């Protein structure tokens, strides 16, 4: 390893330490509340679905071209590709209150579905705990990996420092017969290896910090989503919920019949 290459490796090693400690998670709300988008109007709930067709442009094989030489002999072939419109069938469904489309969580809330309400309350408690603990998770992750990070910096600094120092010395004294080139190369390589080990320790610690910081950020940003309730947000489940809810609606009494008899004049 010549002096120039050695200095480049050392420079790359020190560049690895430019990575900063991950930033802390955003400030989470003290008391998380979820606001449903739609309120109860007294109209019946319904679930409606429909099939539809849509097209996409795809690259498909259109054919094959034969390749012949000057004498007309077949020497090979190549496939011909092109863009083609491909039709697909899809299906979509939605929940309605009267004729107003509403989201599935509002529908479950309006219907007062017991299974959903129990799962919803448990999820709210989980979200509030995540918000409250997000900063402590971040601080714990930084603290647990700080020692390993410092060790990696020290080991890498010593290794790359030795390699860099001997690389500079070798470059300055390359024509000096008193300093053996083979010995200098061995010391430089050893320093680079030690520096690489330190860099690996440092990078592993920084990776641990990032994982905990990402986890803390997800905790701080946690919120209600329909995907939190996979069992209660299927089309068949909403069908059953809507049917049960509509049974409990009190039908308005019909208006009293009009008196069509003519009153006698006095």
Tab-separated table of C-alpha atoms in Angstrom, residues 24-251:
chain	number	residue	atom	x	y	z
A	24	UNK	CA	-35.154	13.502	19.200
A	25	UNK	CA	-38.796	12.683	18.377
A	26	UNK	CA	-41.372	15.459	17.925
A	27	UNK	CA	-43.314	16.634	20.939
A	28	UNK	CA	-46.394	14.445	21.363
A	29	UNK	CA	-49.740	15.829	22.608
A	30	UNK	CA	-50.377	15.498	26.330
A	31	UNK	CA	-53.837	13.954	25.874
A	32	UNK	CA	-54.588	12.338	22.522
A	33	UNK	CA	-58.198	12.512	21.332
A	34	UNK	CA	-59.658	11.180	18.106
A	35	UNK	CA	-62.363	13.184	16.354
A	36	UNK	CA	-64.760	11.186	14.202
A	37	UNK	CA	-65.450	12.806	10.841
A	38	UNK	CA	-69.206	12.174	10.755
A	39	UNK	CA	-71.949	12.334	13.359
A	40	UNK	CA	-75.186	10.438	13.708
A	41	UNK	CA	-78.061	11.884	11.664
A	42	UNK	CA	-80.689	9.215	12.329
A	43	UNK	CA	-80.586	7.960	8.741
A	44	UNK	CA	-79.951	4.259	8.064
A	45	UNK	CA	-76.484	2.904	7.348
A	46	UNK	CA	-75.723	0.911	4.222
A	47	UNK	CA	-72.742	-0.735	2.549
A	48	UNK	CA	-72.570	-0.596	-1.220
A	49	UNK	CA	-69.992	-2.093	-3.572
A	50	UNK	CA	-69.436	-2.125	-7.305
A	51	UNK	CA	-67.104	-3.667	-9.847
A	52	UNK	CA	-65.242	-1.499	-12.318
A	53	UNK	CA	-62.750	-1.824	-15.153
A	54	UNK	CA	-59.513	0.091	-15.494
A	55	UNK	CA	-56.581	-0.073	-17.909
A	56	UNK	CA	-52.836	0.133	-17.487
A	57	UNK	CA	-50.020	0.445	-19.994
A	58	UNK	CA	-47.697	-2.542	-19.818
A	59	UNK	CA	-44.676	-3.602	-21.801
A	60	UNK	CA	-45.464	-6.957	-23.427
A	61	UNK	CA	-43.905	-9.274	-25.973
A	62	UNK	CA	-45.445	-8.659	-29.390
A	63	UNK	CA	-43.582	-11.220	-31.433
A	64	UNK	CA	-40.249	-12.596	-32.559
A	65	UNK	CA	-37.973	-11.469	-35.341
A	66	UNK	CA	-35.709	-13.956	-37.131
A	67	UNK	CA	-32.141	-12.917	-37.899
A	68	UNK	CA	-30.536	-14.316	-41.067
A	69	UNK	CA	-27.103	-13.921	-42.594
A	70	UNK	CA	-26.274	-12.745	-46.113
A	71	UNK	CA	-26.985	-16.220	-47.485
A	72	UNK	CA	-30.410	-16.291	-45.872
A	73	UNK	CA	-29.506	-18.796	-43.217
A	74	UNK	CA	-31.165	-18.481	-39.819
A	75	UNK	CA	-28.533	-17.428	-37.279
A	76	UNK	CA	-30.687	-16.255	-34.408
A	77	UNK	CA	-33.801	-14.430	-33.278
A	78	UNK	CA	-34.795	-11.468	-31.171
A	79	UNK	CA	-37.989	-10.730	-29.307
A	80	UNK	CA	-40.033	-7.656	-30.120
A	81	UNK	CA	-41.574	-5.694	-27.258
A	82	UNK	CA	-44.018	-2.822	-27.187
A	83	UNK	CA	-46.529	-0.976	-25.011
A	84	UNK	CA	-50.057	-2.330	-24.822
A	85	UNK	CA	-53.213	-1.317	-22.959
A	86	UNK	CA	-54.225	-4.074	-20.548
A	87	UNK	CA	-57.690	-4.162	-18.964
A	88	UNK	CA	-58.188	-5.126	-15.332
A	89	UNK	CA	-61.227	-5.611	-13.148
A	90	UNK	CA	-61.451	-3.983	-9.745
A	91	UNK	CA	-63.898	-3.749	-6.889
A	92	UNK	CA	-64.602	-1.000	-4.396
A	93	UNK	CA	-67.091	-0.531	-1.600
A	94	UNK	CA	-68.102	2.173	0.802
A	95	UNK	CA	-70.351	2.962	3.763
A	96	UNK	CA	-73.234	5.424	3.570
A	97	UNK	CA	-75.461	7.203	6.049
A	98	UNK	CA	-78.530	7.889	3.999
A	99	UNK	CA	-76.894	8.887	0.706
A	100	UNK	CA	-73.885	10.510	2.349
A	101	UNK	CA	-70.636	8.502	2.086
A	102	UNK	CA	-68.883	8.208	5.434
A	103	UNK	CA	-65.678	6.581	6.663
A	104	UNK	CA	-65.735	3.165	8.291
A	105	UNK	CA	-64.677	4.394	11.738
A	106	UNK	CA	-67.511	6.932	11.842
A	107	UNK	CA	-69.949	4.204	10.798
A	108	UNK	CA	-68.789	1.899	13.591
A	109	UNK	CA	-69.002	4.770	16.078
A	110	UNK	CA	-72.475	5.772	14.947
A	111	UNK	CA	-73.666	2.163	15.214
A	112	UNK	CA	-72.104	1.859	18.704
A	113	UNK	CA	-70.594	-1.488	17.756
A	114	UNK	CA	-69.417	-3.007	21.025
A	115	UNK	CA	-66.430	-4.890	19.612
A	116	UNK	CA	-65.175	-1.735	17.928
A	117	UNK	CA	-65.689	0.438	20.992
A	118	UNK	CA	-63.705	-1.971	23.185
A	119	UNK	CA	-60.863	-2.174	20.645
A	120	UNK	CA	-60.981	1.595	20.159
A	121	UNK	CA	-60.589	2.313	23.881
A	122	UNK	CA	-57.652	-0.109	24.117
A	123	UNK	CA	-55.985	1.586	21.134
A	124	UNK	CA	-56.454	5.042	22.641
A	125	UNK	CA	-54.742	3.885	25.851
A	126	UNK	CA	-51.878	2.402	23.800
A	127	UNK	CA	-51.424	5.618	21.809
A	128	UNK	CA	-51.352	7.768	24.936
A	129	UNK	CA	-48.731	5.468	26.481
A	130	UNK	CA	-46.635	5.654	23.315
A	131	UNK	CA	-46.812	9.442	23.335
A	132	UNK	CA	-45.856	9.620	27.005
A	133	UNK	CA	-42.922	7.202	26.649
A	134	UNK	CA	-41.495	8.325	23.304
A	135	UNK	CA	-38.868	10.654	24.774
A	136	UNK	CA	-37.721	8.130	27.396
A	137	UNK	CA	-37.270	5.483	24.680
A	138	UNK	CA	-35.139	7.930	22.697
A	139	UNK	CA	-33.001	8.914	25.687
A	140	UNK	CA	-32.499	5.280	26.713
A	141	UNK	CA	-31.419	4.312	23.202
A	142	UNK	CA	-28.907	7.162	23.012
A	143	UNK	CA	-27.511	6.401	26.468
A	144	UNK	CA	-27.162	2.644	25.897
A	145	UNK	CA	-25.171	3.150	22.689
A	146	UNK	CA	-23.131	6.183	23.761
A	147	UNK	CA	-20.373	4.091	25.400
A	148	UNK	CA	-19.967	1.851	22.359
A	149	UNK	CA	-19.917	4.918	20.117
A	150	UNK	CA	-17.137	6.531	22.169
A	151	UNK	CA	-15.125	3.288	22.173
A	152	UNK	CA	-15.407	3.062	18.419
A	153	UNK	CA	-14.232	6.653	17.991
A	154	UNK	CA	-11.196	6.051	20.219
A	155	UNK	CA	-10.208	2.775	18.550
A	156	UNK	CA	-10.686	4.210	15.077
A	157	UNK	CA	-8.814	7.380	15.984
A	158	UNK	CA	-5.810	5.416	17.273
A	159	UNK	CA	-5.774	3.069	14.277
A	160	UNK	CA	-6.181	5.725	11.622
A	161	UNK	CA	-3.811	8.029	13.473
A	162	UNK	CA	-1.040	5.424	13.412
A	163	UNK	CA	-1.743	4.611	9.770
A	164	UNK	CA	-1.805	8.272	8.782
A	165	UNK	CA	1.332	9.129	10.708
A	166	UNK	CA	3.323	6.288	9.221
A	167	UNK	CA	1.945	7.022	5.741
A	168	UNK	CA	3.202	10.599	5.975
A	169	UNK	CA	6.527	9.441	7.368
A	170	UNK	CA	6.869	6.872	4.593
A	171	UNK	CA	6.163	9.495	1.972
A	172	UNK	CA	8.768	11.881	3.410
A	173	UNK	CA	11.461	9.227	3.930
A	174	UNK	CA	10.748	6.960	0.974
A	175	UNK	CA	14.346	7.272	-0.240
A	176	UNK	CA	15.895	6.752	3.197
A	177	UNK	CA	17.552	3.284	3.286
A	178	UNK	CA	17.479	3.245	7.102
A	179	UNK	CA	13.652	2.930	7.201
A	180	UNK	CA	12.492	-0.381	5.681
A	181	UNK	CA	9.532	-0.007	3.320
A	182	UNK	CA	8.072	-3.401	4.228
A	183	UNK	CA	7.932	-2.528	7.915
A	184	UNK	CA	6.217	0.780	7.233
A	185	UNK	CA	3.644	-0.921	5.022
A	186	UNK	CA	2.871	-3.500	7.686
A	187	UNK	CA	2.347	-0.813	10.338
A	188	UNK	CA	0.144	1.229	8.002
A	189	UNK	CA	-1.989	-1.790	7.126
A	190	UNK	CA	-2.289	-2.727	10.803
A	191	UNK	CA	-3.377	0.803	11.664
A	192	UNK	CA	-5.994	0.748	8.913
A	193	UNK	CA	-7.345	-2.590	10.192
A	194	UNK	CA	-7.596	-1.248	13.751
A	195	UNK	CA	-9.252	1.909	12.414
A	196	UNK	CA	-11.748	-0.163	10.417
A	197	UNK	CA	-12.655	-2.147	13.539
A	198	UNK	CA	-13.227	1.101	15.418
A	199	UNK	CA	-15.343	2.428	12.547
A	200	UNK	CA	-17.458	-0.744	12.614
A	201	UNK	CA	-18.017	-0.383	16.388
A	202	UNK	CA	-18.928	3.279	15.923
A	203	UNK	CA	-21.302	2.551	13.019
A	204	UNK	CA	-23.012	-0.254	14.943
A	205	UNK	CA	-23.593	2.074	17.896
A	206	UNK	CA	-24.926	4.801	15.615
A	207	UNK	CA	-27.220	2.257	13.970
A	208	UNK	CA	-28.587	1.318	17.398
A	209	UNK	CA	-29.214	4.980	18.152
A	210	UNK	CA	-31.054	5.434	14.861
A	211	UNK	CA	-33.261	2.390	15.424
A	212	UNK	CA	-34.308	3.632	18.858
A	213	UNK	CA	-34.781	7.185	17.547
A	214	UNK	CA	-36.988	5.889	14.709
A	215	UNK	CA	-38.987	3.839	17.204
A	216	UNK	CA	-39.431	6.881	19.446
A	217	UNK	CA	-40.555	8.986	16.466
A	218	UNK	CA	-43.157	6.367	15.488
A	219	UNK	CA	-44.394	6.343	19.081
A	220	UNK	CA	-44.663	10.130	19.165
A	221	UNK	CA	-46.546	10.205	15.843
A	222	UNK	CA	-48.833	7.277	16.680
A	223	UNK	CA	-52.519	7.882	15.902
A	224	UNK	CA	-55.774	6.093	15.133
A	225	UNK	CA	-56.074	4.481	11.700
A	226	UNK	CA	-58.649	2.114	10.149
A	227	UNK	CA	-55.846	-0.431	9.787
A	228	UNK	CA	-55.796	-0.673	13.601
A	229	UNK	CA	-59.118	-2.547	13.417
A	230	UNK	CA	-58.759	-5.146	10.628
A	231	UNK	CA	-61.611	-7.348	11.878
A	232	UNK	CA	-64.131	-4.521	12.226
A	233	UNK	CA	-63.388	-2.737	8.940
A	234	UNK	CA	-64.214	-5.476	6.435
A	235	UNK	CA	-67.146	-5.170	4.060
A	236	UNK	CA	-68.972	-8.196	5.495
A	237	UNK	CA	-68.562	-6.966	9.084
A	238	UNK	CA	-69.893	-3.506	8.194
A	239	UNK	CA	-72.843	-5.147	6.427
A	240	UNK	CA	-73.788	-6.907	9.659
A	241	UNK	CA	-73.242	-3.755	11.740
A	242	UNK	CA	-75.426	-1.667	9.429
A	243	UNK	CA	-78.197	-4.265	9.411
A	244	UNK	CA	-78.214	-4.476	13.208
A	245	UNK	CA	-78.126	-0.692	13.561
A	246	UNK	CA	-81.000	-0.162	11.127
A	247	UNK	CA	-83.188	-2.559	13.102
A	248	UNK	CA	-82.954	-0.272	16.087
A	249	UNK	CA	-83.969	2.877	14.234
A	250	UNK	CA	-87.403	4.100	15.314
A	251	UNK	CA	-89.536	4.694	12.285
